[in-house]
PDB file of C-alpha atoms in Angstrom:
ATOM      1  CA  UNK A1417      46.485  -7.864 -11.909  1.00 64.00           C
ATOM      2  CA  UNK A1418      47.468  -5.907 -15.024  1.00 70.00           C
ATOM      3  CA  UNK A1419      46.131  -2.335 -14.790  1.00 76.00           C
ATOM      4  CA  UNK A1420      47.795  -1.088 -17.977  1.00 78.00           C
ATOM      5  CA  UNK A1421      44.697  -1.698 -20.175  1.00 79.00           C
ATOM      6  CA  UNK A1422      42.966   1.023 -18.145  1.00 82.00           C
ATOM      7  CA  UNK A1423      45.174   3.522 -19.929  1.00 86.00           C
ATOM      8  CA  UNK A1424      42.378   3.796 -22.482  1.00 83.00           C
ATOM      9  CA  UNK A1425      40.194   5.494 -19.852  1.00 86.00           C
ATOM     10  CA  UNK A1426      42.895   8.107 -19.296  1.00 87.00           C
ATOM     11  CA  UNK A1427      43.157   8.604 -23.060  1.00 86.00           C
ATOM     12  CA  UNK A1428      39.412   9.275 -23.309  1.00 85.00           C
ATOM     13  CA  UNK A1429      39.499  11.755 -20.406  1.00 88.00           C
ATOM     14  CA  UNK A1430      42.514  13.625 -21.780  1.00 89.00           C
ATOM     15  CA  UNK A1431      41.076  13.692 -25.299  1.00 84.00           C
ATOM     16  CA  UNK A1432      37.744  15.106 -24.169  1.00 80.00           C
ATOM     17  CA  UNK A1433      39.427  17.665 -21.888  1.00 85.00           C
ATOM     18  CA  UNK A1434      41.517  18.867 -24.843  1.00 85.00           C
ATOM     19  CA  UNK A1435      38.346  18.864 -27.001  1.00 80.00           C
ATOM     20  CA  UNK A1436      39.836  16.650 -29.663  1.00 81.00           C
ATOM     21  CA  UNK A1437      37.800  14.836 -32.276  1.00 76.00           C
ATOM     22  CA  UNK A1438      35.636  12.315 -30.360  1.00 74.00           C
ATOM     23  CA  UNK A1439      35.978   9.604 -33.025  1.00 72.00           C
ATOM     24  CA  UNK A1440      39.770   9.887 -33.021  1.00 81.00           C
ATOM     25  CA  UNK A1441      39.827   9.878 -29.222  1.00 83.00           C
ATOM     26  CA  UNK A1442      37.760   6.695 -29.014  1.00 79.00           C
ATOM     27  CA  UNK A1443      39.850   4.911 -31.666  1.00 83.00           C
ATOM     28  CA  UNK A1444      43.098   6.005 -29.983  1.00 86.00           C
ATOM     29  CA  UNK A1445      41.783   4.814 -26.619  1.00 86.00           C
ATOM     30  CA  UNK A1446      40.825   1.477 -28.147  1.00 85.00           C
ATOM     31  CA  UNK A1447      44.276   1.009 -29.660  1.00 87.00           C
ATOM     32  CA  UNK A1448      46.067   2.009 -26.470  1.00 88.00           C
ATOM     33  CA  UNK A1449      43.956  -0.402 -24.430  1.00 87.00           C
ATOM     34  CA  UNK A1450      44.440  -3.200 -26.956  1.00 85.00           C
ATOM     35  CA  UNK A1451      48.207  -2.741 -27.143  1.00 87.00           C
ATOM     36  CA  UNK A1452      48.424  -2.615 -23.349  1.00 86.00           C
ATOM     37  CA  UNK A1453      46.492  -5.896 -23.290  1.00 85.00           C
ATOM     38  CA  UNK A1454      49.092  -7.357 -25.716  1.00 85.00           C
ATOM     39  CA  UNK A1455      46.733  -7.600 -28.680  1.00 86.00           C
ATOM     40  CA  UNK A1456      48.037  -7.266 -32.213  1.00 87.00           C
ATOM     41  CA  UNK A1457      46.893  -4.326 -34.360  1.00 85.00           C
ATOM     42  CA  UNK A1458      44.856  -6.716 -36.531  1.00 86.00           C
ATOM     43  CA  UNK A1459      43.109  -8.119 -33.440  1.00 86.00           C
ATOM     44  CA  UNK A1460      42.316  -4.594 -32.286  1.00 83.00           C
ATOM     45  CA  UNK A1461      40.830  -3.704 -35.674  1.00 82.00           C
ATOM     46  CA  UNK A1462      38.780  -6.900 -35.596  1.00 82.00           C
ATOM     47  CA  UNK A1463      37.365  -6.034 -32.154  1.00 80.00           C
ATOM     48  CA  UNK A1464      36.540  -2.471 -33.215  1.00 73.00           C
ATOM     49  CA  UNK A1465      34.886  -3.620 -36.452  1.00 74.00           C
ATOM     50  CA  UNK A1466      32.853  -6.302 -34.694  1.00 75.00           C
ATOM     51  CA  UNK A1467      31.672  -3.843 -32.036  1.00 68.00           C
ATOM     52  CA  UNK A1468      30.668  -1.331 -34.712  1.00 64.00           C
ATOM     53  CA  UNK A1469      28.686  -3.815 -36.792  1.00 63.00           C
ATOM     54  CA  UNK A1470      26.937  -5.345 -33.774  1.00 61.00           C
ATOM     55  CA  UNK A1471      26.033  -2.010 -32.152  1.00 58.00           C
ATOM     56  CA  UNK A1472      25.309   0.072 -35.246  1.00 56.00           C
ATOM     57  CA  UNK A1473      21.597   0.148 -34.348  1.00 52.00           C
ATOM     58  CA  UNK A1474      22.535   2.581 -31.569  1.00 53.00           C
ATOM     59  CA  UNK A1475      23.251   5.148 -34.285  1.00 56.00           C
ATOM     60  CA  UNK A1476      19.531   5.247 -35.056  1.00 54.00           C
ATOM     61  CA  UNK A1477      18.939   6.530 -31.534  1.00 54.00           C
ATOM     62  CA  UNK A1478      21.714   9.112 -31.887  1.00 56.00           C
ATOM     63  CA  UNK A1479      20.180  10.387 -35.127  1.00 59.00           C
ATOM     64  CA  UNK A1480      16.961  11.268 -33.303  1.00 59.00           C
ATOM     65  CA  UNK A1481      18.718  13.705 -30.978  1.00 59.00           C
ATOM     66  CA  UNK A1482      19.622  16.401 -33.571  1.00 63.00           C
ATOM     67  CA  UNK A1483      16.170  16.008 -35.150  1.00 60.00           C
ATOM     68  CA  UNK A1484      14.484  16.652 -31.799  1.00 60.00           C
ATOM     69  CA  UNK A1485      16.850  19.561 -31.184  1.00 63.00           C
ATOM     70  CA  UNK A1486      15.875  21.191 -34.495  1.00 62.00           C
ATOM     71  CA  UNK A1487      12.168  20.690 -33.790  1.00 60.00           C
ATOM     72  CA  UNK A1488      12.498  22.293 -30.362  1.00 61.00           C
ATOM     73  CA  UNK A1489      14.445  25.197 -31.813  1.00 67.00           C
ATOM     74  CA  UNK A1490      11.584  25.861 -34.224  1.00 62.00           C
ATOM     75  CA  UNK A1491       8.945  25.885 -31.497  1.00 65.00           C
ATOM     76  CA  UNK A1492       7.803  22.287 -31.082  1.00 61.00           C
ATOM     77  CA  UNK A1493       7.159  22.720 -27.352  1.00 62.00           C
ATOM     78  CA  UNK A1494       5.249  25.974 -27.850  1.00 66.00           C
ATOM     79  CA  UNK A1495       3.101  24.449 -30.610  1.00 65.00           C
ATOM     80  CA  UNK A1496       2.329  21.449 -28.380  1.00 63.00           C
ATOM     81  CA  UNK A1497       1.273  23.736 -25.531  1.00 60.00           C
ATOM     82  CA  UNK A1498      -0.912  25.874 -27.801  1.00 67.00           C
ATOM     83  CA  UNK A1499      -2.524  22.820 -29.395  1.00 63.00           C
ATOM     84  CA  UNK A1500      -3.503  21.363 -26.020  1.00 62.00           C
ATOM     85  CA  UNK A1501      -4.756  24.755 -24.857  1.00 60.00           C
ATOM     86  CA  UNK A1502      -7.254  24.796 -27.735  1.00 64.00           C
ATOM     87  CA  UNK A1503      -8.719  21.385 -26.863  1.00 62.00           C
ATOM     88  CA  UNK A1504     -11.949  21.527 -24.907  1.00 63.00           C
ATOM     89  CA  UNK A1505     -12.038  19.408 -21.799  1.00 68.00           C
ATOM     90  CA  UNK A1506      -8.309  18.653 -21.973  1.00 75.00           C
ATOM     91  CA  UNK A1507      -6.801  18.467 -18.508  1.00 86.00           C
ATOM     92  CA  UNK A1508      -3.353  17.521 -17.330  1.00 89.00           C
ATOM     93  CA  UNK A1509      -4.730  14.453 -15.537  1.00 91.00           C
ATOM     94  CA  UNK A1510      -6.642  13.167 -18.577  1.00 91.00           C
ATOM     95  CA  UNK A1511      -3.629  13.683 -20.821  1.00 90.00           C
ATOM     96  CA  UNK A1512      -1.180  11.862 -18.552  1.00 93.00           C
ATOM     97  CA  UNK A1513      -3.584   9.015 -17.743  1.00 94.00           C
ATOM     98  CA  UNK A1514      -4.256   8.500 -21.455  1.00 92.00           C
ATOM     99  CA  UNK A1515      -0.525   8.443 -22.166  1.00 93.00           C
ATOM    100  CA  UNK A1516       0.018   6.016 -19.279  1.00 94.00           C
ATOM    101  CA  UNK A1517      -2.558   3.644 -20.762  1.00 94.00           C
ATOM    102  CA  UNK A1518      -1.061   3.930 -24.247  1.00 93.00           C
ATOM    103  CA  UNK A1519       2.462   3.377 -22.898  1.00 93.00           C
ATOM    104  CA  UNK A1520       1.471   0.278 -20.967  1.00 93.00           C
ATOM    105  CA  UNK A1521      -0.467  -1.269 -23.850  1.00 92.00           C
ATOM    106  CA  UNK A1522       2.282  -0.625 -26.397  1.00 90.00           C
ATOM    107  CA  UNK A1523       4.978  -1.953 -24.052  1.00 88.00           C
ATOM    108  CA  UNK A1524       2.875  -5.047 -23.369  1.00 87.00           C
ATOM    109  CA  UNK A1525       3.165  -6.012 -27.043  1.00 86.00           C
ATOM    110  CA  UNK A1526       6.866  -5.198 -27.235  1.00 83.00           C
ATOM    111  CA  UNK A1527       6.689  -1.681 -28.728  1.00 84.00           C
ATOM    112  CA  UNK A1528       8.813  -0.050 -26.023  1.00 81.00           C
ATOM    113  CA  UNK A1529      10.364   2.467 -28.431  1.00 79.00           C
ATOM    114  CA  UNK A1530       7.089   4.286 -29.144  1.00 79.00           C
ATOM    115  CA  UNK A1531       7.677   6.515 -26.112  1.00 81.00           C
ATOM    116  CA  UNK A1532      10.626   7.609 -24.033  1.00 83.00           C
ATOM    117  CA  UNK A1533      12.098  10.634 -22.308  1.00 83.00           C
ATOM    118  CA  UNK A1534      14.201  12.173 -25.113  1.00 77.00           C
ATOM    119  CA  UNK A1535      11.823  11.571 -28.005  1.00 79.00           C
ATOM    120  CA  UNK A1536       8.401  11.943 -26.365  1.00 84.00           C
ATOM    121  CA  UNK A1537       8.374  13.216 -22.781  1.00 88.00           C
ATOM    122  CA  UNK A1538      10.656  16.229 -23.077  1.00 82.00           C
ATOM    123  CA  UNK A1539       9.542  17.647 -26.447  1.00 81.00           C
ATOM    124  CA  UNK A1540       5.848  16.656 -26.358  1.00 82.00           C
ATOM    125  CA  UNK A1541       4.293  15.156 -23.232  1.00 88.00           C
ATOM    126  CA  UNK A1542       5.706  17.540 -20.616  1.00 88.00           C
ATOM    127  CA  UNK A1543       4.912  20.733 -22.616  1.00 86.00           C
ATOM    128  CA  UNK A1544       1.409  19.453 -23.368  1.00 85.00           C
ATOM    129  CA  UNK A1545       0.826  18.670 -19.680  1.00 89.00           C
ATOM    130  CA  UNK A1546       2.087  22.142 -18.748  1.00 87.00           C
ATOM    131  CA  UNK A1547      -0.161  23.748 -21.343  1.00 84.00           C
ATOM    132  CA  UNK A1548      -3.220  21.841 -20.135  1.00 85.00           C
ATOM    133  CA  UNK A1549      -2.513  22.739 -16.509  1.00 87.00           C
ATOM    134  CA  UNK A1550      -1.907  26.392 -17.333  1.00 85.00           C
ATOM    135  CA  UNK A1551      -5.106  26.646 -19.384  1.00 82.00           C
ATOM    136  CA  UNK A1552      -7.195  25.189 -16.594  1.00 84.00           C
ATOM    137  CA  UNK A1553      -5.484  26.619 -13.502  1.00 83.00           C
ATOM    138  CA  UNK A1554      -3.766  29.788 -14.664  1.00 82.00           C
ATOM    139  CA  UNK A1555      -0.125  30.787 -14.715  1.00 84.00           C
ATOM    140  CA  UNK A1556       2.261  28.234 -13.165  1.00 85.00           C
ATOM    141  CA  UNK A1557       5.303  29.033 -11.081  1.00 87.00           C
ATOM    142  CA  UNK A1558       8.665  27.351 -11.644  1.00 89.00           C
ATOM    143  CA  UNK A1559       8.191  24.771  -8.879  1.00 91.00           C
ATOM    144  CA  UNK A1560       4.855  23.657 -10.327  1.00 90.00           C
ATOM    145  CA  UNK A1561       6.326  23.391 -13.819  1.00 90.00           C
ATOM    146  CA  UNK A1562       9.187  21.250 -12.560  1.00 93.00           C
ATOM    147  CA  UNK A1563       6.787  18.958 -10.696  1.00 94.00           C
ATOM    148  CA  UNK A1564       4.617  18.531 -13.783  1.00 93.00           C
ATOM    149  CA  UNK A1565       7.679  17.635 -15.847  1.00 92.00           C
ATOM    150  CA  UNK A1566       8.756  15.119 -13.218  1.00 94.00           C
ATOM    151  CA  UNK A1567       5.244  13.653 -13.160  1.00 95.00           C
ATOM    152  CA  UNK A1568       5.293  13.306 -16.947  1.00 94.00           C
ATOM    153  CA  UNK A1569       8.652  11.518 -16.796  1.00 94.00           C
ATOM    154  CA  UNK A1570       7.384   9.258 -14.014  1.00 94.00           C
ATOM    155  CA  UNK A1571       4.297   8.425 -16.067  1.00 95.00           C
ATOM    156  CA  UNK A1572       6.485   7.212 -18.910  1.00 94.00           C
ATOM    157  CA  UNK A1573       8.590   5.139 -16.510  1.00 93.00           C
ATOM    158  CA  UNK A1574       5.619   3.472 -14.843  1.00 94.00           C
ATOM    159  CA  UNK A1575       3.893   2.727 -18.134  1.00 93.00           C
ATOM    160  CA  UNK A1576       6.929   1.120 -19.720  1.00 91.00           C
ATOM    161  CA  UNK A1577       8.245  -0.707 -16.640  1.00 89.00           C
ATOM    162  CA  UNK A1578       5.018  -2.458 -15.746  1.00 90.00           C
ATOM    163  CA  UNK A1579       3.842  -2.858 -19.325  1.00 89.00           C
ATOM    164  CA  UNK A1580       6.912  -4.613 -20.693  1.00 86.00           C
ATOM    165  CA  UNK A1581       6.710  -7.306 -17.983  1.00 82.00           C
ATOM    166  CA  UNK A1582       3.633  -8.622 -19.808  1.00 85.00           C
ATOM    167  CA  UNK A1583       5.602  -9.162 -23.029  1.00 82.00           C
ATOM    168  CA  UNK A1584       6.793 -12.786 -22.969  1.00 75.00           C
ATOM    169  CA  UNK A1585       9.938 -12.082 -25.021  1.00 71.00           C
ATOM    170  CA  UNK A1586      11.159  -9.382 -22.636  1.00 72.00           C
ATOM    171  CA  UNK A1587      14.497 -10.105 -20.970  1.00 71.00           C
ATOM    172  CA  UNK A1588      13.167  -9.661 -17.438  1.00 72.00           C
ATOM    173  CA  UNK A1589      10.543 -12.373 -17.990  1.00 76.00           C
ATOM    174  CA  UNK A1590      13.247 -14.793 -19.087  1.00 76.00           C
ATOM    175  CA  UNK A1591      15.380 -13.753 -16.109  1.00 78.00           C
ATOM    176  CA  UNK A1592      12.508 -14.528 -13.739  1.00 79.00           C
ATOM    177  CA  UNK A1593      12.033 -17.882 -15.446  1.00 80.00           C
ATOM    178  CA  UNK A1594      15.701 -18.827 -15.037  1.00 82.00           C
ATOM    179  CA  UNK A1595      15.701 -17.684 -11.388  1.00 80.00           C
ATOM    180  CA  UNK A1596      12.775 -19.954 -10.536  1.00 81.00           C
ATOM    181  CA  UNK A1597      14.295 -22.804 -12.553  1.00 84.00           C
ATOM    182  CA  UNK A1598      17.469 -22.606 -10.468  1.00 83.00           C
ATOM    183  CA  UNK A1599      15.330 -23.088  -7.350  1.00 82.00           C
ATOM    184  CA  UNK A1600      13.377 -26.024  -8.702  1.00 84.00           C
ATOM    185  CA  UNK A1601      10.283 -24.263 -10.060  1.00 83.00           C
ATOM    186  CA  UNK A1602       9.476 -24.760 -13.725  1.00 83.00           C
ATOM    187  CA  UNK A1603       7.467 -21.886 -15.183  1.00 81.00           C
ATOM    188  CA  UNK A1604       6.596 -20.951 -18.740  1.00 83.00           C
ATOM    189  CA  UNK A1605       7.215 -17.365 -19.885  1.00 79.00           C
ATOM    190  CA  UNK A1606       3.505 -17.105 -20.661  1.00 82.00           C
ATOM    191  CA  UNK A1607       2.638 -17.883 -17.035  1.00 81.00           C
ATOM    192  CA  UNK A1608       5.004 -15.187 -15.777  1.00 82.00           C
ATOM    193  CA  UNK A1609       3.657 -12.658 -18.285  1.00 82.00           C
ATOM    194  CA  UNK A1610       0.048 -13.393 -17.321  1.00 85.00           C
ATOM    195  CA  UNK A1611       0.843 -12.862 -13.653  1.00 84.00           C
ATOM    196  CA  UNK A1612       2.325  -9.501 -14.620  1.00 84.00           C
ATOM    197  CA  UNK A1613      -1.097  -8.282 -15.727  1.00 90.00           C
ATOM    198  CA  UNK A1614      -2.514  -7.751 -12.186  1.00 92.00           C
ATOM    199  CA  UNK A1615       0.660  -5.863 -11.253  1.00 91.00           C
ATOM    200  CA  UNK A1616       0.335  -3.664 -14.336  1.00 92.00           C
ATOM    201  CA  UNK A1617      -3.317  -2.936 -13.530  1.00 94.00           C
ATOM    202  CA  UNK A1618      -2.436  -1.987  -9.947  1.00 95.00           C
ATOM    203  CA  UNK A1619       0.382   0.253 -11.175  1.00 94.00           C
ATOM    204  CA  UNK A1620      -1.988   1.947 -13.620  1.00 95.00           C
ATOM    205  CA  UNK A1621      -4.619   2.597 -10.929  1.00 96.00           C
ATOM    206  CA  UNK A1622      -2.124   3.806  -8.307  1.00 96.00           C
ATOM    207  CA  UNK A1623      -0.290   6.164 -10.645  1.00 96.00           C
ATOM    208  CA  UNK A1624      -3.551   7.475 -12.114  1.00 96.00           C
ATOM    209  CA  UNK A1625      -4.704   8.329  -8.595  1.00 96.00           C
ATOM    210  CA  UNK A1626      -1.405  10.139  -7.993  1.00 95.00           C
ATOM    211  CA  UNK A1627      -1.910  12.188 -11.162  1.00 95.00           C
ATOM    212  CA  UNK A1628      -5.490  13.117 -10.268  1.00 94.00           C
ATOM    213  CA  UNK A1629      -4.494  14.028  -6.715  1.00 95.00           C
ATOM    214  CA  UNK A1630      -1.716  16.255  -8.006  1.00 94.00           C
ATOM    215  CA  UNK A1631      -4.076  18.199 -10.269  1.00 92.00           C
ATOM    216  CA  UNK A1632      -6.683  18.515  -7.524  1.00 92.00           C
ATOM    217  CA  UNK A1633      -3.993  19.846  -5.203  1.00 91.00           C
ATOM    218  CA  UNK A1634      -3.017  22.319  -7.885  1.00 88.00           C
ATOM    219  CA  UNK A1635      -6.628  23.485  -8.208  1.00 87.00           C
ATOM    220  CA  UNK A1636      -6.973  23.704  -4.446  1.00 88.00           C
ATOM    221  CA  UNK A1637      -3.873  25.895  -4.127  1.00 85.00           C
ATOM    222  CA  UNK A1638      -5.214  28.177  -6.859  1.00 81.00           C
ATOM    223  CA  UNK A1639      -8.539  28.493  -5.053  1.00 81.00           C
ATOM    224  CA  UNK A1640      -6.814  29.335  -1.753  1.00 78.00           C
ATOM    225  CA  UNK A1641      -4.596  31.896  -3.478  1.00 74.00           C
ATOM    226  CA  UNK A1642      -7.602  33.503  -5.175  1.00 71.00           C
ATOM    227  CA  UNK A1643      -9.448  33.716  -1.849  1.00 77.00           C
ATOM    228  CA  UNK A1644      -6.437  35.258  -0.158  1.00 74.00           C
ATOM    229  CA  UNK A1645      -5.930  37.852  -2.886  1.00 64.00           C
ATOM    230  CA  UNK A1646      -9.610  38.812  -3.082  1.00 56.00           C
ATOM    231  CA  UNK A1647     -10.210  42.351  -1.730  1.00 59.00           C
ATOM    232  CA  UNK A1648     -12.129  42.631   1.483  1.00 50.00           C
ATOM    233  CA  UNK A1649     -15.709  44.002   1.110  1.00 54.00           C
TER     234      UNK A1649
END
């Protein structure tokens, strides 16, 4: 086996360690790998150009990162917390359950990009859940904040994972169809998607119960702490 094409990995590591220009490092790694694989320079350029044109949609995702960074720097998280704190009847459980429902419904019709950890959970959902919990239950310690953030991230995961299985054009539905076809069972994508609905409903109910139980446990701990700190008559 020819291991020389792996020299491109070493080139990337060395380039990043030396803090060289990332674009130049990637191009140099591509050329070193291509030459080690006995490709001509024109073939290497063709591969690089084809990869760029086919994967250029990934740049749209990369463009969102600096935008989110600027919004956070100018107080997006704080504004989200303050906005939720002013809403009457807003609780952490109601907020997360509503987001879970929205995430499942949007994923079920193929709109999986409406949510997500970098663009929704971190800058908006988690701070809003923290703000709602703090307004209702008082100041939160670091462990409670981390658990709320994890619960918000898990809510996004559950909503998308079980919602997108209902969308007939989703890759997993087609994978299930091909798996059954290999074993002699002919199924339409619509049949598989329809059978994903009961699973999505169960996931929604189970995770909603987890969210409600977490907030009730938070309230219970606050009540116990208040009783313990109350001065004796």
